[in-house]
Coordinates of C-alpha atoms and ligand atoms in Angstrom, one line a residue:
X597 CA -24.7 13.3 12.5
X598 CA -21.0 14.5 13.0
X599 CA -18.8 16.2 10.0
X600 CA -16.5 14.5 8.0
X601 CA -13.2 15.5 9.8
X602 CA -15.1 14.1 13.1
X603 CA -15.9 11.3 10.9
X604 CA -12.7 10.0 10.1
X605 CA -11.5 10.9 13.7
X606 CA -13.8 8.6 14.9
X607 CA -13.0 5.6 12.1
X608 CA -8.7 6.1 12.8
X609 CA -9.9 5.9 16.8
X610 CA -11.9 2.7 16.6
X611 CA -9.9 0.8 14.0
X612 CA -6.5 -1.1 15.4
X613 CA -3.8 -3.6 14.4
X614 CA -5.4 -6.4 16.3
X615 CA -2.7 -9.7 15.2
X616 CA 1.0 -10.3 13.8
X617 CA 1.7 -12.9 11.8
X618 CA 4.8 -14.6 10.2
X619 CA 4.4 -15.5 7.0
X620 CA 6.9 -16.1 3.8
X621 CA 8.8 -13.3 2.6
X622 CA 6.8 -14.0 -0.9
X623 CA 3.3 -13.1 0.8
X624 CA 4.7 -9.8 2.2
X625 CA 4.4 -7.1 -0.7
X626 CA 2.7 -4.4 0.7
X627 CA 2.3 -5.3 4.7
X628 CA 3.7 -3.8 6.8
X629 CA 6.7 -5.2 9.6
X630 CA 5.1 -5.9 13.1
X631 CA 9.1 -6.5 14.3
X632 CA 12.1 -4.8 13.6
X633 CA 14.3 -7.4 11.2
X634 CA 18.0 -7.7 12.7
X635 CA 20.5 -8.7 9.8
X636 CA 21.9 -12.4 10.3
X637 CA 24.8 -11.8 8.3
X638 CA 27.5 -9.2 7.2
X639 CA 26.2 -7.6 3.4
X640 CA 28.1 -8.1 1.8
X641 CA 29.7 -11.5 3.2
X642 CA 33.0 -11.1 2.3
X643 CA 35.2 -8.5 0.4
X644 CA 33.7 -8.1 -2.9
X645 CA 34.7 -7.2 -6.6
X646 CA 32.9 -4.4 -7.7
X647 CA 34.2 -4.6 -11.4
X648 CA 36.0 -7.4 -13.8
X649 CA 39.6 -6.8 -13.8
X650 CA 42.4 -7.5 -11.6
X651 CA 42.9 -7.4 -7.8
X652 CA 45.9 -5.7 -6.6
X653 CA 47.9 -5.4 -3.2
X654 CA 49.9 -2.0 -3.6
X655 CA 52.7 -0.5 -1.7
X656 CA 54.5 2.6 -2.5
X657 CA 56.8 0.2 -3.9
X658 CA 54.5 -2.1 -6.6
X659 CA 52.2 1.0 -8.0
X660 CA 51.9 0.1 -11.8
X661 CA 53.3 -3.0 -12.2
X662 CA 51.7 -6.6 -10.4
X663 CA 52.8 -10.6 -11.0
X664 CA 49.7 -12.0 -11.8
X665 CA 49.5 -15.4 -9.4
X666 CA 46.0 -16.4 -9.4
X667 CA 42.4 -16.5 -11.0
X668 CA 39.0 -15.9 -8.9
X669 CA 35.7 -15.9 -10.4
X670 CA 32.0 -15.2 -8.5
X671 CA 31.4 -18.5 -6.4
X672 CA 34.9 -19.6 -6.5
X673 CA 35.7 -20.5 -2.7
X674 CA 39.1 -18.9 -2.6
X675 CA 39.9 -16.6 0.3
X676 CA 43.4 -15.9 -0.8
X677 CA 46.3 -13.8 1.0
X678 CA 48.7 -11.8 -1.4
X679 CA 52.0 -10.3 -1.1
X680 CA 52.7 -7.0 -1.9
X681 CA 53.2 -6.5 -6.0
X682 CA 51.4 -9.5 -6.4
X683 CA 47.7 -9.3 -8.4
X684 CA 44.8 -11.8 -9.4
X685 CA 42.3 -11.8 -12.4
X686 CA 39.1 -11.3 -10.6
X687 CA 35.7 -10.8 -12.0
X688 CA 32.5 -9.1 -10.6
X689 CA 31.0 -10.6 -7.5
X690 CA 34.0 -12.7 -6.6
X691 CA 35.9 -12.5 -3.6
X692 CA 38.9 -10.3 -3.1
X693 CA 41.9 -11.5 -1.9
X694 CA 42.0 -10.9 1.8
X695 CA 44.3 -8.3 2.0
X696 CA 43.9 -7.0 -1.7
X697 CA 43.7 -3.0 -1.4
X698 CA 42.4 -1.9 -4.7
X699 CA 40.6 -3.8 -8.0
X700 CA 41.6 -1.9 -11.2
X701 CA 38.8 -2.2 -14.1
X702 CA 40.4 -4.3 -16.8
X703 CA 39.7 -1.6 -19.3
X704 CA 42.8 0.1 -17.6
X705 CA 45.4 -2.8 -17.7
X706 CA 47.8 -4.7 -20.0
X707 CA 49.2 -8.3 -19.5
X708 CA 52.3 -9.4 -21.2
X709 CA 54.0 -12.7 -20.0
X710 CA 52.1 -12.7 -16.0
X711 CA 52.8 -9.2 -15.7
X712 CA 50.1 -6.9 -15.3
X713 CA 50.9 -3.1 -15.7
X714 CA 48.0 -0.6 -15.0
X715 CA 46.9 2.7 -16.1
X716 CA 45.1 3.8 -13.1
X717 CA 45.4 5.8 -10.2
X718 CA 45.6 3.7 -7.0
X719 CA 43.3 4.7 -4.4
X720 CA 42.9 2.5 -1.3
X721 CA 40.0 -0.4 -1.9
X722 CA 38.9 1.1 -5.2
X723 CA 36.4 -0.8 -6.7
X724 CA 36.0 -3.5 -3.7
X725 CA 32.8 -3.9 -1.8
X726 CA 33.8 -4.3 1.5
X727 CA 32.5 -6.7 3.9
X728 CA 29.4 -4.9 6.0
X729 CA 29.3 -2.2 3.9
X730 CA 25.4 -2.2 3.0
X731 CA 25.0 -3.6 6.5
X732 CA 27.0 -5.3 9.6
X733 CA 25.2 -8.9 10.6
X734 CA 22.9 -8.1 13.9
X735 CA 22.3 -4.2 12.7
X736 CA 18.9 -3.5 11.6
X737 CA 17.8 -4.2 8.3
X738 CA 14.6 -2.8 8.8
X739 CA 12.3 -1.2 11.5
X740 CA 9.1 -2.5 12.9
X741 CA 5.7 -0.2 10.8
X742 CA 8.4 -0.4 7.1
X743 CA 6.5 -1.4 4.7
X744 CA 7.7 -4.4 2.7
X745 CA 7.8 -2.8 -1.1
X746 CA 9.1 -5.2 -3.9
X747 CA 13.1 -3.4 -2.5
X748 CA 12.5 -4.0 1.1
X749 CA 11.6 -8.0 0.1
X750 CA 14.6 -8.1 -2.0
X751 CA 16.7 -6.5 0.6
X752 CA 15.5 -8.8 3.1
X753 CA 16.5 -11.9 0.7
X754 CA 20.0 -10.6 0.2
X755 CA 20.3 -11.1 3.9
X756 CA 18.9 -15.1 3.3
X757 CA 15.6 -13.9 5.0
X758 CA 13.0 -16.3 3.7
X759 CA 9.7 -15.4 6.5
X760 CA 9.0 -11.9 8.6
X761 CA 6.7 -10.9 11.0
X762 CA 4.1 -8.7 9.9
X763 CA 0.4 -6.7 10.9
X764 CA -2.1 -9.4 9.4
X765 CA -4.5 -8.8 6.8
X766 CA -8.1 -8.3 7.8
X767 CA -10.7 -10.9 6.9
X768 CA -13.4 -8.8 4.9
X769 CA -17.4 -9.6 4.0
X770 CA -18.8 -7.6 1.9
X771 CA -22.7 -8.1 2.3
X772 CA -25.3 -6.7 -0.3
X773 CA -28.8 -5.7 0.4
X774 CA -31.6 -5.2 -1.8
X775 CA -34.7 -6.8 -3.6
X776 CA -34.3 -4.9 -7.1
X777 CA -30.9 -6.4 -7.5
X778 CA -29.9 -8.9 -10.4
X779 CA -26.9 -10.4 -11.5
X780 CA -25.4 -9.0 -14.6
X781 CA -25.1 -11.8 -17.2
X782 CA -28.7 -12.6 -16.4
X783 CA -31.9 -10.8 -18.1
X784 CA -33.2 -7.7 -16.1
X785 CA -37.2 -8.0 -16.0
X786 CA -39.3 -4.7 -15.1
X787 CA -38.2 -2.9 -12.1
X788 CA -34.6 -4.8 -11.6
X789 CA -31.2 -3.0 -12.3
X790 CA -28.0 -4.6 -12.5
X791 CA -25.9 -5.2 -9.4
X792 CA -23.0 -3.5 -9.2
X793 CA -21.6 -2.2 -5.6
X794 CA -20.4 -6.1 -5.2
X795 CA -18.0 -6.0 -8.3
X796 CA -16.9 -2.4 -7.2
X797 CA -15.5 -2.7 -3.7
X798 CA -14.2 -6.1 -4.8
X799 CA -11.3 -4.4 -7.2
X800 CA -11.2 -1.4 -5.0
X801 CA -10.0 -3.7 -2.3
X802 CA -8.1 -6.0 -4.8
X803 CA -6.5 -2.8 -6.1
X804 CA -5.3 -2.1 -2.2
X805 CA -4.1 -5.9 -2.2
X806 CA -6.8 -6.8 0.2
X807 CA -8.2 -10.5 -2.0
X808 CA -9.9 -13.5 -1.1
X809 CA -12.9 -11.2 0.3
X810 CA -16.3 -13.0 1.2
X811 CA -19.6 -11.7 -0.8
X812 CA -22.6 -12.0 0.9
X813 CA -26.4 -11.1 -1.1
X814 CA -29.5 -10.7 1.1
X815 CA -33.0 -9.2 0.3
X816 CA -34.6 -6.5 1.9
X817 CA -35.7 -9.3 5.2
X818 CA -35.1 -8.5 8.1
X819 CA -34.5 -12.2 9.2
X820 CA -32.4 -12.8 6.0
X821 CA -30.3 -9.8 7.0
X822 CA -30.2 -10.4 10.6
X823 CA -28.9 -14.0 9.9
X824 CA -26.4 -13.1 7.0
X825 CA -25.1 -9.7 9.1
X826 CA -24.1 -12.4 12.1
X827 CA -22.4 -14.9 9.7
X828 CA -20.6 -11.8 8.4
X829 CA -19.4 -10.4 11.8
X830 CA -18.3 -13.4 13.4
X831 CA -16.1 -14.9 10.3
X832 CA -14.7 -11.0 9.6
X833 CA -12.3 -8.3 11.2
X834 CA -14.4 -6.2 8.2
X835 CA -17.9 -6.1 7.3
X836 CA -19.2 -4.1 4.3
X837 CA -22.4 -3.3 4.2
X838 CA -24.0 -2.3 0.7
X839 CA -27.6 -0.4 0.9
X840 CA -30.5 -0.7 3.2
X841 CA -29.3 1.7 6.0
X842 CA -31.0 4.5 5.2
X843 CA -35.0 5.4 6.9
X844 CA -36.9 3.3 4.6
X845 CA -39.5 0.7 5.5
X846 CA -37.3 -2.0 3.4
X847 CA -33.9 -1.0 5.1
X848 CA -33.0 -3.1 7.8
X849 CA -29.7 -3.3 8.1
X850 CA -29.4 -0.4 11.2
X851 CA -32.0 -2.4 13.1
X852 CA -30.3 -5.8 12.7
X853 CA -26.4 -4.4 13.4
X854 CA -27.9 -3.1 16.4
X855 CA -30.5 -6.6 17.3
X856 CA -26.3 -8.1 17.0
X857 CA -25.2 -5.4 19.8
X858 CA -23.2 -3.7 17.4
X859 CA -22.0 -0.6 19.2
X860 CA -22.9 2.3 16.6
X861 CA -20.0 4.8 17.0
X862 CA -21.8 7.2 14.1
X863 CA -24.3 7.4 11.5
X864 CA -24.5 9.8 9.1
X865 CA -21.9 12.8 8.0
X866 CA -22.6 15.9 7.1
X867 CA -21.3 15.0 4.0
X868 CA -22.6 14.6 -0.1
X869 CA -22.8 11.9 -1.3
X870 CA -22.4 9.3 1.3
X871 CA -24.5 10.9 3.7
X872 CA -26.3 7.6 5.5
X873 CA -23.1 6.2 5.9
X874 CA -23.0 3.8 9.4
X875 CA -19.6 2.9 11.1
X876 CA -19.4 0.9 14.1
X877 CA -17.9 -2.2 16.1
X878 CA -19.3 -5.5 17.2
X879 CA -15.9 -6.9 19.6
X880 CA -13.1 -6.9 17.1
X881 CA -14.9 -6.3 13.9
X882 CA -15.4 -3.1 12.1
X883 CA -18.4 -2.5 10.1
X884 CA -19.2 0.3 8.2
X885 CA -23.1 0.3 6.3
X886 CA -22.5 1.9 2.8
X887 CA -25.4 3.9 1.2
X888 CA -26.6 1.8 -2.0
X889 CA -26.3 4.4 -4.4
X890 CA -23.0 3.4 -6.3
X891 CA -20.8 6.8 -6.2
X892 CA -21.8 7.5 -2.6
X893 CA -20.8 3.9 -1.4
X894 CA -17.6 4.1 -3.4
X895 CA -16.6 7.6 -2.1
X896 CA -17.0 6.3 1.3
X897 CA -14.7 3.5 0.2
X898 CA -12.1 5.8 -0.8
X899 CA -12.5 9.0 2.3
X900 CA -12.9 6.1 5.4
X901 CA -12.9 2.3 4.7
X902 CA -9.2 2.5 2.7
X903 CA -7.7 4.8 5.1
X904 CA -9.1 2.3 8.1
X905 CA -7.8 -0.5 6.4
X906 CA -4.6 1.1 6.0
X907 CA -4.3 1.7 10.3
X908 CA -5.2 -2.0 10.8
X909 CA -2.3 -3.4 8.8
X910 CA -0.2 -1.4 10.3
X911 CA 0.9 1.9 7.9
X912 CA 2.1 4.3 10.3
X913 CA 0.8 6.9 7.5
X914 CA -3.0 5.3 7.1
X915 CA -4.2 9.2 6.1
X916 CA -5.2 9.9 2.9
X917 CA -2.9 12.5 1.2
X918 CA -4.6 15.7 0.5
X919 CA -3.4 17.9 -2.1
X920 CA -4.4 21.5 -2.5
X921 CA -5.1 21.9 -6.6
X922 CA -6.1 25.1 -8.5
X923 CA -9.8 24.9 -9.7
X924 CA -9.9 24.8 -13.9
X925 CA -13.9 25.6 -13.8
X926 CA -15.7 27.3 -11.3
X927 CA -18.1 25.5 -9.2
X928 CA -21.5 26.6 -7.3
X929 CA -21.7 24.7 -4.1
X930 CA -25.3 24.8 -3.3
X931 CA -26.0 23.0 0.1
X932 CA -24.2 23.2 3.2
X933 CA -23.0 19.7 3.7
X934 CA -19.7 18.9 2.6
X935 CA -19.0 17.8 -0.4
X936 CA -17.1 15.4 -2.5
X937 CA -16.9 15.8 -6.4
X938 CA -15.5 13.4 -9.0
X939 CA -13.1 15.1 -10.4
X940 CA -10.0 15.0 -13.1
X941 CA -6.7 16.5 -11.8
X942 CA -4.4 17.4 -14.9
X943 CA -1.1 19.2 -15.0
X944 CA -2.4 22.4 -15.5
X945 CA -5.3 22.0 -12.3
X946 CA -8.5 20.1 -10.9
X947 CA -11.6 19.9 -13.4
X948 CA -15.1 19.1 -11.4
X949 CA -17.2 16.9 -13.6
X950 CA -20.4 17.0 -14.5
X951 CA -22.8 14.0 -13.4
X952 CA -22.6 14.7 -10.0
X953 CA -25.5 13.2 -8.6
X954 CA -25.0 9.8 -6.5
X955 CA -26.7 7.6 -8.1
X956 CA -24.2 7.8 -11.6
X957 CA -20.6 6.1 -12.1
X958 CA -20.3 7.9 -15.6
X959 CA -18.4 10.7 -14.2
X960 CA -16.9 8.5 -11.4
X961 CA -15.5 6.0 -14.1
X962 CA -13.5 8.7 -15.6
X963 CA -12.6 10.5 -12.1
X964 CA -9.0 10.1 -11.2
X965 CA -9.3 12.7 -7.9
X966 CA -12.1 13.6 -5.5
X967 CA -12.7 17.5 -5.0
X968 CA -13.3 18.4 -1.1
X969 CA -15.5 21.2 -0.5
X970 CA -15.6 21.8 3.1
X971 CA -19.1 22.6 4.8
X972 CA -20.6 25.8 4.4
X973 CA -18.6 27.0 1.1
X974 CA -20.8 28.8 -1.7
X975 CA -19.4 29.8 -4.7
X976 CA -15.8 28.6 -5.8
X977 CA -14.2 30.5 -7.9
X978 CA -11.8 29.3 -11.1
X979 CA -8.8 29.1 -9.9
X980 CA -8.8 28.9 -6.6
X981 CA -7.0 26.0 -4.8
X982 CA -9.2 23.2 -3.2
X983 CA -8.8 20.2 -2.1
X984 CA -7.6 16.9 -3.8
X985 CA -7.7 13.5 -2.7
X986 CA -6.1 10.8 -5.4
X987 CA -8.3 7.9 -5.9
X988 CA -6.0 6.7 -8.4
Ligands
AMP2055 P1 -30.4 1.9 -0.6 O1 -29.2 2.5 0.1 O2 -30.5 0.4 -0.3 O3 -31.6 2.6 -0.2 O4 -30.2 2.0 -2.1 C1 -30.0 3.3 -2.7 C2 -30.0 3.3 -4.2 O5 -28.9 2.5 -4.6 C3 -31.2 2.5 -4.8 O6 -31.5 3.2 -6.0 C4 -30.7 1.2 -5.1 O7 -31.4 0.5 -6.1 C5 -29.2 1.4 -5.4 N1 -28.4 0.3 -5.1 C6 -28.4 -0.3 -3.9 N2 -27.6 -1.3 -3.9 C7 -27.0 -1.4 -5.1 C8 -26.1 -2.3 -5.7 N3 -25.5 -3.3 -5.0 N4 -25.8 -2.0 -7.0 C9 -26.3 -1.0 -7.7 N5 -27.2 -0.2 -7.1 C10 -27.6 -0.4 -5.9
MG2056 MG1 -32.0 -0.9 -0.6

C-alpha cells in the first residue's frame, strides 16, 4: 500500500513519451510538438499595409502634400519603388511600396486633382507591417513540448505549415469486468444493475481529446479475462481496467495481469475512495485496474490516469493543478486514509457534498472540484483552506 503522493510519483516515473509522429496540422489541437518548428518564411512576407489609405515616401521636403501615382490592393503583385513626394492608394494587406516610409489612414487625407494632402503626423513606417516583424524565415516559430492550441495551429499556417511533428496519442482499451453488468437500453432482471464505468471513462477521455478508444466486456472468468486482458495489452499503450481487482473470490483481474507478467509497480493507496486501485506495466503498456465502484474509478481517472496521459503526450506540465480553497462547511474526517471529496468550488469557497460514499455518482454528477484531505486529518474546520483539484 503506498500514499497517494508516492502514488502518483510512482505513475509520473513509469509513464513516458514512447513515439513522435508527423501528422497534418488539422489533427494537431491539443498535442504537443516533439520538434522545435523553424519558420520557412519571413512573417510577414513582404512590407505590409496595416490600414486603408495611402502610402507615402516623405522627406523633410514632401511632409503634407504627395502626387498620387499608383493604386495597390491585397494580392496585387506590385513591388513598386517611389520617389520622394510621391504616394499610392493602398489598402489593408497589400504591399507597400518598397521604399514607402509611412501609410497614413485615409480618414486623415484629402484628394483633389492626384494630390493628396494629409492631416497627420509623419512618423517613420507608421502603419506598415514590416517584413519579419512577427518572425524572420529560419527563427523559431515554436519550441519542441508547445502545445498546439487552436493560435499555435493558426500561427503555424500563417507560416504555410500544413504537417508537424508531435508526441503521439496513446492507443487506449478500456476493459470491463463483472457478471451483474447489463447494458442500459436493455431490461435489468433481479440482481443486475446498469453498466456504467464504460460510458464514463469514455467522455472523460473524449473530454481530454483522447477518441477512438477500444471497449472491451468480460465476466467474472478467469480464462475470459485472462484472454481479453492479453488482447488488451498487446493492441494498447493504455489499458483500463474496470472492477474485479479487489480480494474477492470473483475478481480476477490481479491474478491474470500478473499470469501476463505484468510487472505490478503498486496496488492499493492509502487513499478513499479508490483504495484497490492497481497500476503497473507489461513492456510499453501502462495499465492501471480501476475499483468498480463508479466514484472511486472515476476519481482515480481524474488524480492518476489524466495526469499519466498527459506525461505521455508530451505536456511538460502533466501535474494536476492544485488549488488551496477556503472550506464553506466544516467537515469531520473520520478515517485516516486520505481522502478525496466531490466537491463544488464557488466564488465565495469549496462546498463538500453530501453522498460521499463510492458507490454514488449523484453528488459526483454535480461536483465541479475534488476536496484533498491529506492522511491523518480529523476535523476541518469552516473556513479553512484545503485542497482543490478542478475536474472541470
Ligand atoms: P468490483 O470492483 O468489481 O468489486 O465492483 C465494485 C462495485 O462496483 C460493485 O458493486 C459492482 O457492481 C460495481 N461496478 C463494477 N463495475 C461496474 C460498472 N462497470 N458499472 C457500474 N457499476 C460497477
Ligand atoms: Mg466485480
Amino acid at each position: 500500500m503506498v500514499s497517494v503522493s508516492e502514488a502518483l510519483e510512482l505513475v509520473h516515473a513509469n509513464v513516458h513519451t514512447q513515439e513522435t509522429c508527423e501528422i497534418p496540422l488539422i489533427d494537431a489541437l491539443d498535442l504537443y510538438l516533439s520538434k522545435d518548428i523553424v519558420s520557412p518564411i519571413h512573417m510577414p512576407p513582404f512590407h505590409q499595409s496595416a490600414m486603408d489609405g495611402y502610402a507615402v515616401l516623405y522627406d523633410d521636403e514632401h511632409q503634407n502634400k504627395f502626387i498620387l501615382v499608383d493604386e495597390i490592393k491585397a494580392g496585387d503583385n506590385n513591388n513598386k519603388t517611389l520617389k520622394a513626394g510621391e504616394a499610392v492608394r493602398i489598402f489593408t494587406g497589400a504591399p507597400t511600396p518598397n521604399n514607402a516610409n509611412a501609410v497614413i489612414m485615409q480618414e486623415n487625407t484629402t484628394v483633389t486633382d492626384g494630390i493628396l494632402v494629409i492631416e497627420d503626423t509623419l512618423t517613420p513606417n507608421k502603419n506598415i507591417r514590416l517584413a519579419g516583424e512577427q518572425i524572420q524565415q529560419q527563427q523559431i516559430a515554436l519550441t519542441q513540448g508547445s502545445k498546439l492550441n487552436p493560435a499555435a495551429i493558426g500561427f503555424l499556417a500563417t507560416l504555410g505549415i500544413t504537417h508537424v511533428s508531435v508526441y503521439k496519442k496513446p492507443k487506449i482499451t478500456i476493459v470491463v469486468t463483472g457478471n451483474e453488468l447489463t447494458e442500459p437500453g436493455t431490461p435489468l432482471t433481479f440482481g443486475k444493475i446498469y453498466e456504467s464505468n464504460a460510458i464514463m471513462l469514455q467522455t472523460a477521455l473524449a473530454k481530454k481529446g483522447f477518441n477512438n478508444v477500444k471497449l472491451l466486456k468480460v465476466k467474472d472468468n478467469y480464462k475470459e479475462t485472462l484472454h481479453q486482458l492479453e488482447q488488451a495489452i498487446t493492441s494498447s499503450d493504455f489499458v483500463l481496467i474496470s472492477g474485479g481487482i479487489s480480494v474477492g473470490d470473483y475478481d480476477f483481474v490481479g491474478k491474470a495481469l500478473l499470469a501476463l507478467n505484468t510487472q505490478q509497480v503498486f496496488y492499493k493507496i492509502k487513499q478513499k475512495p479508490g483504495k484497490p486501485l492497481f497500476f503497473g506495466k507489461n513492456k510499453n503498456t501502462t495499465i492501471f485496474a480501476l475499483p468498480g465502484n463508479p466514484a472511486s474509478a472515476l476519481t482515480c481517472f481524474y488524480i492518476y490516469i489524466e495526469s499519466a496521459l498527459q506525461k505521455f503526450i508530451g505536456n511538460p506540465n502533466y501535474q494536476k493543478q492544485t488549488k488551496q480553497v477556503s472550506l464553506q462547511n466544516e467537515y469531520d474526517k473520520k478515517g485516516i486514509r486520505a481522502e478525496f471529496l466531490k466537491a463544488v468550488v464557488t466564488g465565495t469557497g469549496v462546498e463538500i457534498l453530501n453522498n460521499q460514499s463510492s458507490a454514488m455518482l449523484n453528488s459526483f454528477a454535480k461536483a465541479n472540484a475534488l476536496v484533498y484531505l491529506e492522511e491523518g486529518r480529523g476535523m476541518i474546520s469552516k473556513h479553512t483552506l484545503v485542497t482543490t483539484y478542478s475536474i472541470d
